[in-house]
Amino acid sequence: MSRFRIAPSILSANFAKLGEEITDVIASGADWIHFDVMDNHYVPNLTIGPLVCEAIRPLTQAVIDVHLMVKPVDRIIPDFAKAGANIITFHPEGSEHIDRSLSLIRESGCKAGLVFNPATPLAFMDHVMDKLDVVLLMSVNPGFGGQKFIPETLNKLKLARQKIDAHKAATGREILLEVDGGVKTDNIAEIARAGADTFVAGSAVFGAGRAEDAHRYDGIIAALRAELARVK
Ligand code: DX5
Ligand code: ZN
């Protein structure tokens, strides 16, 4: 597997043709499906839940990366595990007991991750590193697709990379470092150089589809990968 993963966010897909969008984006070379769950409480928007995850699960073998922007998180975690999620991430602000929520995800058979808003300190990961499979840094404030990348995220990525590398040196465990928000062809290389290995891209991918074609996203996925290939 390449050292980088591209995870299109279906938030920017055509929901009237969601199944086709998912099979097409994977056929075009995407690695994961990023699945944004918003509750109109933790974030000011409302999207999709476990029923939709269950409906798309038979369409692809690709990893379904469920990003929970909900509060509270615990009640809904087992539902997403049953619906076929592979990874479940949540925001520390959405849980009263972060360690417990991470354990709940892992006991449900999924990989677990914490999501950090632009102003949320990385310290939330320090005492739960052994329960993390993914660290996701938001490079926009959560709630909407199509926002502009916040440049301070680059400094934060470097700090997160140091923590993750130190954990790997001490334990041998891998933790993925994912970034979400405003990722485009013109900044993905710089974001990778700051330490990210997994890239969510919503509007960049789904906004670049060609006319009806089972591979209509291969141009944009190839362009993102070409940028990543320039990263040493
Ligand atoms: C924002 C979501 C993102 C969003 C990214 O709250 O978590 O996954 O879909 O969209 P773009 O890539 O358009 O910024
Ligand atoms: Zn997301």
PDB file of C-alpha atoms and ligand atoms in Angstrom:
ATOM      1  CA  MET A   1       0.000   0.000   0.000  1.00  0.00           C
ATOM      2  CA  SER A   2       1.169   3.533  -0.756  1.00  0.00           C
ATOM      3  CA  ARG A   3       2.300   5.521   2.264  1.00  0.00           C
ATOM      4  CA  PHE A   4      -0.498   8.001   1.524  1.00  0.00           C
ATOM      5  CA  ARG A   5      -4.248   7.474   1.546  1.00  0.00           C
ATOM      6  CA  ILE A   6      -6.926   9.591  -0.170  1.00  0.00           C
ATOM      7  CA  ALA A   7     -10.324   9.578   1.525  1.00  0.00           C
ATOM      8  CA  PRO A   8     -13.031  11.406  -0.455  1.00  0.00           C
ATOM      9  CA  SER A   9     -15.721  12.872   1.793  1.00  0.00           C
ATOM     10  CA  ILE A  10     -19.149  11.917   0.494  1.00  0.00           C
ATOM     11  CA  LEU A  11     -20.512  15.101   2.059  1.00  0.00           C
ATOM     12  CA  SER A  12     -19.866  16.698  -1.348  1.00  0.00           C
ATOM     13  CA  ALA A  13     -21.216  13.763  -3.377  1.00  0.00           C
ATOM     14  CA  ASN A  14     -24.542  13.778  -5.215  1.00  0.00           C
ATOM     15  CA  PHE A  15     -26.804  12.224  -2.561  1.00  0.00           C
ATOM     16  CA  ALA A  16     -29.458  11.396  -5.149  1.00  0.00           C
ATOM     17  CA  LYS A  17     -26.905   8.972  -6.668  1.00  0.00           C
ATOM     18  CA  LEU A  18     -24.898   8.076  -3.609  1.00  0.00           C
ATOM     19  CA  GLY A  19     -24.292   4.428  -4.495  1.00  0.00           C
ATOM     20  CA  GLU A  20     -22.918   5.308  -7.931  1.00  0.00           C
ATOM     21  CA  GLU A  21     -20.788   8.078  -6.489  1.00  0.00           C
ATOM     22  CA  ILE A  22     -19.179   5.630  -4.070  1.00  0.00           C
ATOM     23  CA  THR A  23     -18.471   2.909  -6.623  1.00  0.00           C
ATOM     24  CA  ASP A  24     -17.192   5.504  -9.118  1.00  0.00           C
ATOM     25  CA  VAL A  25     -14.858   7.253  -6.689  1.00  0.00           C
ATOM     26  CA  ILE A  26     -13.342   3.934  -5.591  1.00  0.00           C
ATOM     27  CA  ALA A  27     -13.065   2.766  -9.239  1.00  0.00           C
ATOM     28  CA  SER A  28     -11.266   6.064  -9.872  1.00  0.00           C
ATOM     29  CA  GLY A  29      -8.569   5.147  -7.350  1.00  0.00           C
ATOM     30  CA  ALA A  30      -9.662   6.516  -3.973  1.00  0.00           C
ATOM     31  CA  ASP A  31      -8.580   4.516  -0.913  1.00  0.00           C
ATOM     32  CA  TRP A  32     -11.222   5.180   1.744  1.00  0.00           C
ATOM     33  CA  ILE A  33     -14.753   6.556   1.935  1.00  0.00           C
ATOM     34  CA  HIS A  34     -14.908   9.388   4.485  1.00  0.00           C
ATOM     35  CA  PHE A  35     -18.398   9.458   6.041  1.00  0.00           C
ATOM     36  CA  ASP A  36     -19.321  12.716   7.803  1.00  0.00           C
ATOM     37  CA  VAL A  37     -21.965  12.430  10.510  1.00  0.00           C
ATOM     38  CA  MET A  38     -23.405  15.751  11.726  1.00  0.00           C
ATOM     39  CA  ASP A  39     -26.142  16.114  14.329  1.00  0.00           C
ATOM     40  CA  ASN A  40     -27.259  19.792  14.244  1.00  0.00           C
ATOM     41  CA  HIS A  41     -26.157  19.997  17.877  1.00  0.00           C
ATOM     42  CA  TYR A  42     -22.399  19.512  18.101  1.00  0.00           C
ATOM     43  CA  VAL A  43     -22.115  21.133  14.651  1.00  0.00           C
ATOM     44  CA  PRO A  44     -24.687  23.338  12.885  1.00  0.00           C
ATOM     45  CA  ASN A  45     -25.563  20.895  10.125  1.00  0.00           C
ATOM     46  CA  LEU A  46     -27.381  17.585   9.751  1.00  0.00           C
ATOM     47  CA  THR A  47     -26.252  14.739   7.514  1.00  0.00           C
ATOM     48  CA  ILE A  48     -26.387  10.959   7.517  1.00  0.00           C
ATOM     49  CA  GLY A  49     -26.494   8.122  10.029  1.00  0.00           C
ATOM     50  CA  PRO A  50     -26.029   4.364  10.406  1.00  0.00           C
ATOM     51  CA  LEU A  51     -28.852   3.507   7.953  1.00  0.00           C
ATOM     52  CA  VAL A  52     -26.907   5.118   5.127  1.00  0.00           C
ATOM     53  CA  CYS A  53     -23.678   3.446   6.227  1.00  0.00           C
ATOM     54  CA  GLU A  54     -25.446   0.076   6.177  1.00  0.00           C
ATOM     55  CA  ALA A  55     -26.865   0.810   2.719  1.00  0.00           C
ATOM     56  CA  ILE A  56     -23.484   1.605   1.175  1.00  0.00           C
ATOM     57  CA  ARG A  57     -21.530  -1.154   2.934  1.00  0.00           C
ATOM     58  CA  PRO A  58     -22.268  -3.847   0.299  1.00  0.00           C
ATOM     59  CA  LEU A  59     -21.101  -1.547  -2.515  1.00  0.00           C
ATOM     60  CA  THR A  60     -17.420  -1.493  -1.637  1.00  0.00           C
ATOM     61  CA  GLN A  61     -14.620  -3.305   0.154  1.00  0.00           C
ATOM     62  CA  ALA A  62     -12.964   0.047   0.823  1.00  0.00           C
ATOM     63  CA  VAL A  63     -12.526   1.279   4.369  1.00  0.00           C
ATOM     64  CA  ILE A  64     -15.484   3.335   5.579  1.00  0.00           C
ATOM     65  CA  ASP A  65     -14.039   6.074   7.793  1.00  0.00           C
ATOM     66  CA  VAL A  66     -16.864   7.403   9.975  1.00  0.00           C
ATOM     67  CA  HIS A  67     -16.230  10.915  11.321  1.00  0.00           C
ATOM     68  CA  LEU A  68     -18.682  11.570  14.148  1.00  0.00           C
ATOM     69  CA  MET A  69     -19.481  15.240  14.644  1.00  0.00           C
ATOM     70  CA  VAL A  70     -22.093  14.421  17.266  1.00  0.00           C
ATOM     71  CA  LYS A  71     -22.600  14.907  20.979  1.00  0.00           C
ATOM     72  CA  PRO A  72     -22.916  12.646  22.879  1.00  0.00           C
ATOM     73  CA  VAL A  73     -21.037   9.975  20.925  1.00  0.00           C
ATOM     74  CA  ASP A  74     -21.376   6.757  22.918  1.00  0.00           C
ATOM     75  CA  ARG A  75     -24.994   5.869  22.122  1.00  0.00           C
ATOM     76  CA  ILE A  76     -24.411   5.840  18.369  1.00  0.00           C
ATOM     77  CA  ILE A  77     -21.031   4.029  18.255  1.00  0.00           C
ATOM     78  CA  PRO A  78     -22.358   0.425  18.311  1.00  0.00           C
ATOM     79  CA  ASP A  79     -24.890   1.309  15.601  1.00  0.00           C
ATOM     80  CA  PHE A  80     -22.123   2.390  13.234  1.00  0.00           C
ATOM     81  CA  ALA A  81     -20.066  -0.693  14.065  1.00  0.00           C
ATOM     82  CA  LYS A  82     -23.076  -2.878  13.186  1.00  0.00           C
ATOM     83  CA  ALA A  83     -23.617  -0.848  10.018  1.00  0.00           C
ATOM     84  CA  GLY A  84     -20.158  -1.828   8.768  1.00  0.00           C
ATOM     85  CA  ALA A  85     -17.901   1.085   9.690  1.00  0.00           C
ATOM     86  CA  ASN A  86     -14.197   0.203   9.742  1.00  0.00           C
ATOM     87  CA  ILE A  87     -12.936   3.323  11.516  1.00  0.00           C
ATOM     88  CA  ILE A  88     -14.861   5.549  13.920  1.00  0.00           C
ATOM     89  CA  THR A  89     -13.442   8.897  15.001  1.00  0.00           C
ATOM     90  CA  PHE A  90     -14.979  11.479  17.335  1.00  0.00           C
ATOM     91  CA  HIS A  91     -14.212  14.877  18.830  1.00  0.00           C
ATOM     92  CA  PRO A  92     -13.085  14.996  22.497  1.00  0.00           C
ATOM     93  CA  GLU A  93     -15.741  17.683  23.072  1.00  0.00           C
ATOM     94  CA  GLY A  94     -18.407  15.143  22.089  1.00  0.00           C
ATOM     95  CA  SER A  95     -17.569  12.688  24.878  1.00  0.00           C
ATOM     96  CA  GLU A  96     -17.688  13.011  28.675  1.00  0.00           C
ATOM     97  CA  HIS A  97     -15.217  10.103  28.966  1.00  0.00           C
ATOM     98  CA  ILE A  98     -12.809   9.971  26.076  1.00  0.00           C
ATOM     99  CA  ASP A  99     -10.951   6.830  27.160  1.00  0.00           C
ATOM    100  CA  ARG A 100     -14.256   4.982  27.567  1.00  0.00           C
ATOM    101  CA  SER A 101     -15.515   6.041  24.129  1.00  0.00           C
ATOM    102  CA  LEU A 102     -12.262   4.883  22.499  1.00  0.00           C
ATOM    103  CA  SER A 103     -12.567   1.524  24.273  1.00  0.00           C
ATOM    104  CA  LEU A 104     -16.187   1.216  23.174  1.00  0.00           C
ATOM    105  CA  ILE A 105     -15.189   1.700  19.522  1.00  0.00           C
ATOM    106  CA  ARG A 106     -12.419  -0.894  19.777  1.00  0.00           C
ATOM    107  CA  GLU A 107     -14.630  -3.384  21.609  1.00  0.00           C
ATOM    108  CA  SER A 108     -17.178  -2.945  18.806  1.00  0.00           C
ATOM    109  CA  GLY A 109     -14.526  -4.212  16.386  1.00  0.00           C
ATOM    110  CA  CYS A 110     -13.564  -0.915  14.728  1.00  0.00           C
ATOM    111  CA  LYS A 111     -10.410   1.135  14.636  1.00  0.00           C
ATOM    112  CA  ALA A 112     -10.636   4.260  16.779  1.00  0.00           C
ATOM    113  CA  GLY A 113      -9.549   7.851  16.448  1.00  0.00           C
ATOM    114  CA  LEU A 114      -9.756  11.316  17.976  1.00  0.00           C
ATOM    115  CA  VAL A 115     -10.524  14.436  15.949  1.00  0.00           C
ATOM    116  CA  PHE A 116      -9.015  17.802  16.836  1.00  0.00           C
ATOM    117  CA  ASN A 117     -10.741  21.041  15.861  1.00  0.00           C
ATOM    118  CA  PRO A 118      -8.414  23.884  14.862  1.00  0.00           C
ATOM    119  CA  ALA A 119      -8.335  25.269  18.436  1.00  0.00           C
ATOM    120  CA  THR A 120      -8.516  21.944  20.317  1.00  0.00           C
ATOM    121  CA  PRO A 121      -5.182  21.135  21.995  1.00  0.00           C
ATOM    122  CA  LEU A 122      -3.325  17.979  21.020  1.00  0.00           C
ATOM    123  CA  ALA A 123      -2.890  17.172  24.732  1.00  0.00           C
ATOM    124  CA  PHE A 124      -6.166  15.206  24.548  1.00  0.00           C
ATOM    125  CA  MET A 125      -4.230  12.397  22.863  1.00  0.00           C
ATOM    126  CA  ASP A 126      -1.372  12.144  25.365  1.00  0.00           C
ATOM    127  CA  HIS A 127      -2.813   9.597  27.782  1.00  0.00           C
ATOM    128  CA  VAL A 128      -4.780   7.489  25.287  1.00  0.00           C
ATOM    129  CA  MET A 129      -2.122   6.876  22.623  1.00  0.00           C
ATOM    130  CA  ASP A 130      -2.375   3.110  23.074  1.00  0.00           C
ATOM    131  CA  LYS A 131      -6.073   3.251  22.122  1.00  0.00           C
ATOM    132  CA  LEU A 132      -5.640   5.391  19.006  1.00  0.00           C
ATOM    133  CA  ASP A 133      -5.406   4.040  15.473  1.00  0.00           C
ATOM    134  CA  VAL A 134      -6.020   7.415  13.828  1.00  0.00           C
ATOM    135  CA  VAL A 135      -5.469  11.050  14.768  1.00  0.00           C
ATOM    136  CA  LEU A 136      -7.546  13.398  12.608  1.00  0.00           C
ATOM    137  CA  LEU A 137      -6.712  17.109  12.513  1.00  0.00           C
ATOM    138  CA  MET A 138      -9.462  19.405  11.282  1.00  0.00           C
ATOM    139  CA  SER A 139      -8.058  22.088   9.008  1.00  0.00           C
ATOM    140  CA  VAL A 140     -11.427  23.888   8.975  1.00  0.00           C
ATOM    141  CA  ASN A 141     -14.072  24.288  11.665  1.00  0.00           C
ATOM    142  CA  PRO A 142     -16.362  21.268  11.322  1.00  0.00           C
ATOM    143  CA  GLY A 143     -19.853  21.452   9.863  1.00  0.00           C
ATOM    144  CA  PHE A 144     -19.530  22.204   6.163  1.00  0.00           C
ATOM    145  CA  GLY A 145     -17.660  21.185   3.048  1.00  0.00           C
ATOM    146  CA  GLY A 146     -15.957  23.686   0.773  1.00  0.00           C
ATOM    147  CA  GLN A 147     -14.210  25.817   3.418  1.00  0.00           C
ATOM    148  CA  LYS A 148     -10.695  27.221   3.188  1.00  0.00           C
ATOM    149  CA  PHE A 149      -7.721  25.375   4.698  1.00  0.00           C
ATOM    150  CA  ILE A 150      -6.493  27.030   7.940  1.00  0.00           C
ATOM    151  CA  PRO A 151      -2.688  27.374   7.551  1.00  0.00           C
ATOM    152  CA  GLU A 152      -1.907  27.016  11.290  1.00  0.00           C
ATOM    153  CA  THR A 153      -2.850  23.336  10.804  1.00  0.00           C
ATOM    154  CA  LEU A 154       0.602  22.831   9.251  1.00  0.00           C
ATOM    155  CA  ASN A 155       2.327  23.649  12.575  1.00  0.00           C
ATOM    156  CA  LYS A 156      -0.114  21.452  14.444  1.00  0.00           C
ATOM    157  CA  LEU A 157       0.502  18.552  12.041  1.00  0.00           C
ATOM    158  CA  LYS A 158       4.231  18.752  12.763  1.00  0.00           C
ATOM    159  CA  LEU A 159       3.557  18.498  16.510  1.00  0.00           C
ATOM    160  CA  ALA A 160       1.141  15.602  16.041  1.00  0.00           C
ATOM    161  CA  ARG A 161       3.697  13.837  13.824  1.00  0.00           C
ATOM    162  CA  GLN A 162       6.327  14.141  16.582  1.00  0.00           C
ATOM    163  CA  LYS A 163       3.975  12.602  19.152  1.00  0.00           C
ATOM    164  CA  ILE A 164       3.012   9.768  16.800  1.00  0.00           C
ATOM    165  CA  ASP A 165       6.615   9.038  15.842  1.00  0.00           C
ATOM    166  CA  ALA A 166       7.663   9.005  19.507  1.00  0.00           C
ATOM    167  CA  HIS A 167       4.867   6.549  20.256  1.00  0.00           C
ATOM    168  CA  LYS A 168       5.983   4.333  17.372  1.00  0.00           C
ATOM    169  CA  ALA A 169       9.592   4.429  18.551  1.00  0.00           C
ATOM    170  CA  ALA A 170       8.507   3.417  22.059  1.00  0.00           C
ATOM    171  CA  THR A 171       5.901   0.781  21.211  1.00  0.00           C
ATOM    172  CA  GLY A 172       6.137  -0.146  17.522  1.00  0.00           C
ATOM    173  CA  ARG A 173       2.466   0.830  17.053  1.00  0.00           C
ATOM    174  CA  GLU A 174       1.369   2.762  13.980  1.00  0.00           C
ATOM    175  CA  ILE A 175      -1.112   5.645  14.278  1.00  0.00           C
ATOM    176  CA  LEU A 176      -2.345   7.277  11.075  1.00  0.00           C
ATOM    177  CA  LEU A 177      -2.337  11.080  10.833  1.00  0.00           C
ATOM    178  CA  GLU A 178      -5.320  12.284   8.831  1.00  0.00           C
ATOM    179  CA  VAL A 179      -6.250  15.819   7.808  1.00  0.00           C
ATOM    180  CA  ASP A 180      -9.748  17.052   6.943  1.00  0.00           C
ATOM    181  CA  GLY A 181     -10.876  20.322   5.359  1.00  0.00           C
ATOM    182  CA  GLY A 182      -9.819  22.426   2.394  1.00  0.00           C
ATOM    183  CA  VAL A 183      -7.421  19.838   0.961  1.00  0.00           C
ATOM    184  CA  LYS A 184      -6.798  20.536  -2.755  1.00  0.00           C
ATOM    185  CA  THR A 185      -4.173  19.774  -5.403  1.00  0.00           C
ATOM    186  CA  ASP A 186      -2.420  23.056  -4.644  1.00  0.00           C
ATOM    187  CA  ASN A 187      -1.823  22.355  -0.943  1.00  0.00           C
ATOM    188  CA  ILE A 188      -1.784  18.549  -0.511  1.00  0.00           C
ATOM    189  CA  ALA A 189       1.996  18.262  -0.971  1.00  0.00           C
ATOM    190  CA  GLU A 190       2.681  20.911   1.679  1.00  0.00           C
ATOM    191  CA  ILE A 191       0.247  19.170   4.042  1.00  0.00           C
ATOM    192  CA  ALA A 192       2.026  15.850   3.470  1.00  0.00           C
ATOM    193  CA  ARG A 193       5.406  17.485   4.159  1.00  0.00           C
ATOM    194  CA  ALA A 194       4.013  18.684   7.508  1.00  0.00           C
ATOM    195  CA  GLY A 195       3.368  15.052   8.450  1.00  0.00           C
ATOM    196  CA  ALA A 196      -0.088  13.955   7.271  1.00  0.00           C
ATOM    197  CA  ASP A 197      -0.415  10.532   5.627  1.00  0.00           C
ATOM    198  CA  THR A 198      -4.186  10.396   5.031  1.00  0.00           C
ATOM    199  CA  PHE A 199      -6.124  13.124   3.226  1.00  0.00           C
ATOM    200  CA  VAL A 200      -9.851  13.792   3.311  1.00  0.00           C
ATOM    201  CA  ALA A 201     -11.016  15.740   0.272  1.00  0.00           C
ATOM    202  CA  GLY A 202     -14.680  16.480  -0.343  1.00  0.00           C
ATOM    203  CA  SER A 203     -15.317  19.387  -2.685  1.00  0.00           C
ATOM    204  CA  ALA A 204     -11.939  18.943  -4.431  1.00  0.00           C
ATOM    205  CA  VAL A 205     -12.866  15.405  -5.511  1.00  0.00           C
ATOM    206  CA  PHE A 206     -16.624  15.503  -6.041  1.00  0.00           C
ATOM    207  CA  GLY A 207     -16.482  18.973  -7.575  1.00  0.00           C
ATOM    208  CA  ALA A 208     -14.115  17.695 -10.261  1.00  0.00           C
ATOM    209  CA  GLY A 209     -16.161  14.848 -11.745  1.00  0.00           C
ATOM    210  CA  ARG A 210     -16.474  14.547 -15.499  1.00  0.00           C
ATOM    211  CA  ALA A 211     -19.731  13.713 -17.275  1.00  0.00           C
ATOM    212  CA  GLU A 212     -21.359  10.329 -16.606  1.00  0.00           C
ATOM    213  CA  ASP A 213     -18.536   7.811 -16.527  1.00  0.00           C
ATOM    214  CA  ALA A 214     -17.692   5.038 -14.056  1.00  0.00           C
ATOM    215  CA  HIS A 215     -14.221   6.544 -13.643  1.00  0.00           C
ATOM    216  CA  ARG A 216     -15.202  10.182 -13.599  1.00  0.00           C
ATOM    217  CA  TYR A 217     -12.960  11.034 -10.659  1.00  0.00           C
ATOM    218  CA  ASP A 218      -9.763   9.446 -11.956  1.00  0.00           C
ATOM    219  CA  GLY A 219      -8.369  12.788 -13.172  1.00  0.00           C
ATOM    220  CA  ILE A 220      -8.603  14.479  -9.794  1.00  0.00           C
ATOM    221  CA  ILE A 221      -7.429  11.422  -7.818  1.00  0.00           C
ATOM    222  CA  ALA A 222      -4.435  11.075 -10.158  1.00  0.00           C
ATOM    223  CA  ALA A 223      -3.680  14.790  -9.783  1.00  0.00           C
ATOM    224  CA  LEU A 224      -3.727  14.517  -5.965  1.00  0.00           C
ATOM    225  CA  ARG A 225      -1.448  11.455  -6.131  1.00  0.00           C
ATOM    226  CA  ALA A 226       0.923  13.198  -8.535  1.00  0.00           C
ATOM    227  CA  GLU A 227       1.314  16.013  -6.012  1.00  0.00           C
ATOM    228  CA  LEU A 228       1.950  13.472  -3.239  1.00  0.00           C
ATOM    229  CA  ALA A 229       4.558  11.716  -5.385  1.00  0.00           C
ATOM    230  CA  ARG A 230       6.635  14.929  -5.267  1.00  0.00           C
ATOM    231  CA  VAL A 231       6.908  14.653  -1.470  1.00  0.00           C
ATOM    232  CA  LYS A 232      10.232  13.187  -0.346  1.00  0.00           C
TER     233      LYS A 232
HETATM  234  C1  DX5 B   1     -16.264  19.136   7.517  1.00  0.00           C
HETATM  235  C2  DX5 B   1     -16.138  17.662   7.170  1.00  0.00           C
HETATM  236  C3  DX5 B   1     -15.234  17.409   6.028  1.00  0.00           C
HETATM  237  C4  DX5 B   1     -15.668  18.030   4.724  1.00  0.00           C
HETATM  238  C5  DX5 B   1     -14.447  18.319   3.916  1.00  0.00           C
HETATM  239  O1  DX5 B   1     -16.889  19.274   8.751  1.00  0.00           O
HETATM  240  O2  DX5 B   1     -15.637  16.934   8.273  1.00  0.00           O
HETATM  241  O3  DX5 B   1     -14.974  16.029   5.870  1.00  0.00           O
HETATM  242  O4  DX5 B   1     -16.534  17.228   3.977  1.00  0.00           O
HETATM  243  O5  DX5 B   1     -14.839  19.000   2.765  1.00  0.00           O
HETATM  244  P1  DX5 B   1     -13.822  19.844   1.903  1.00  0.00           P
HETATM  245  O6  DX5 B   1     -12.754  18.890   1.417  1.00  0.00           O
HETATM  246  O7  DX5 B   1     -14.681  20.383   0.823  1.00  0.00           O
HETATM  247  O8  DX5 B   1     -13.228  20.905   2.789  1.00  0.00           O
HETATM  248 ZN    ZN B   2     -14.884  14.831   7.976  1.00  0.00          ZN
END
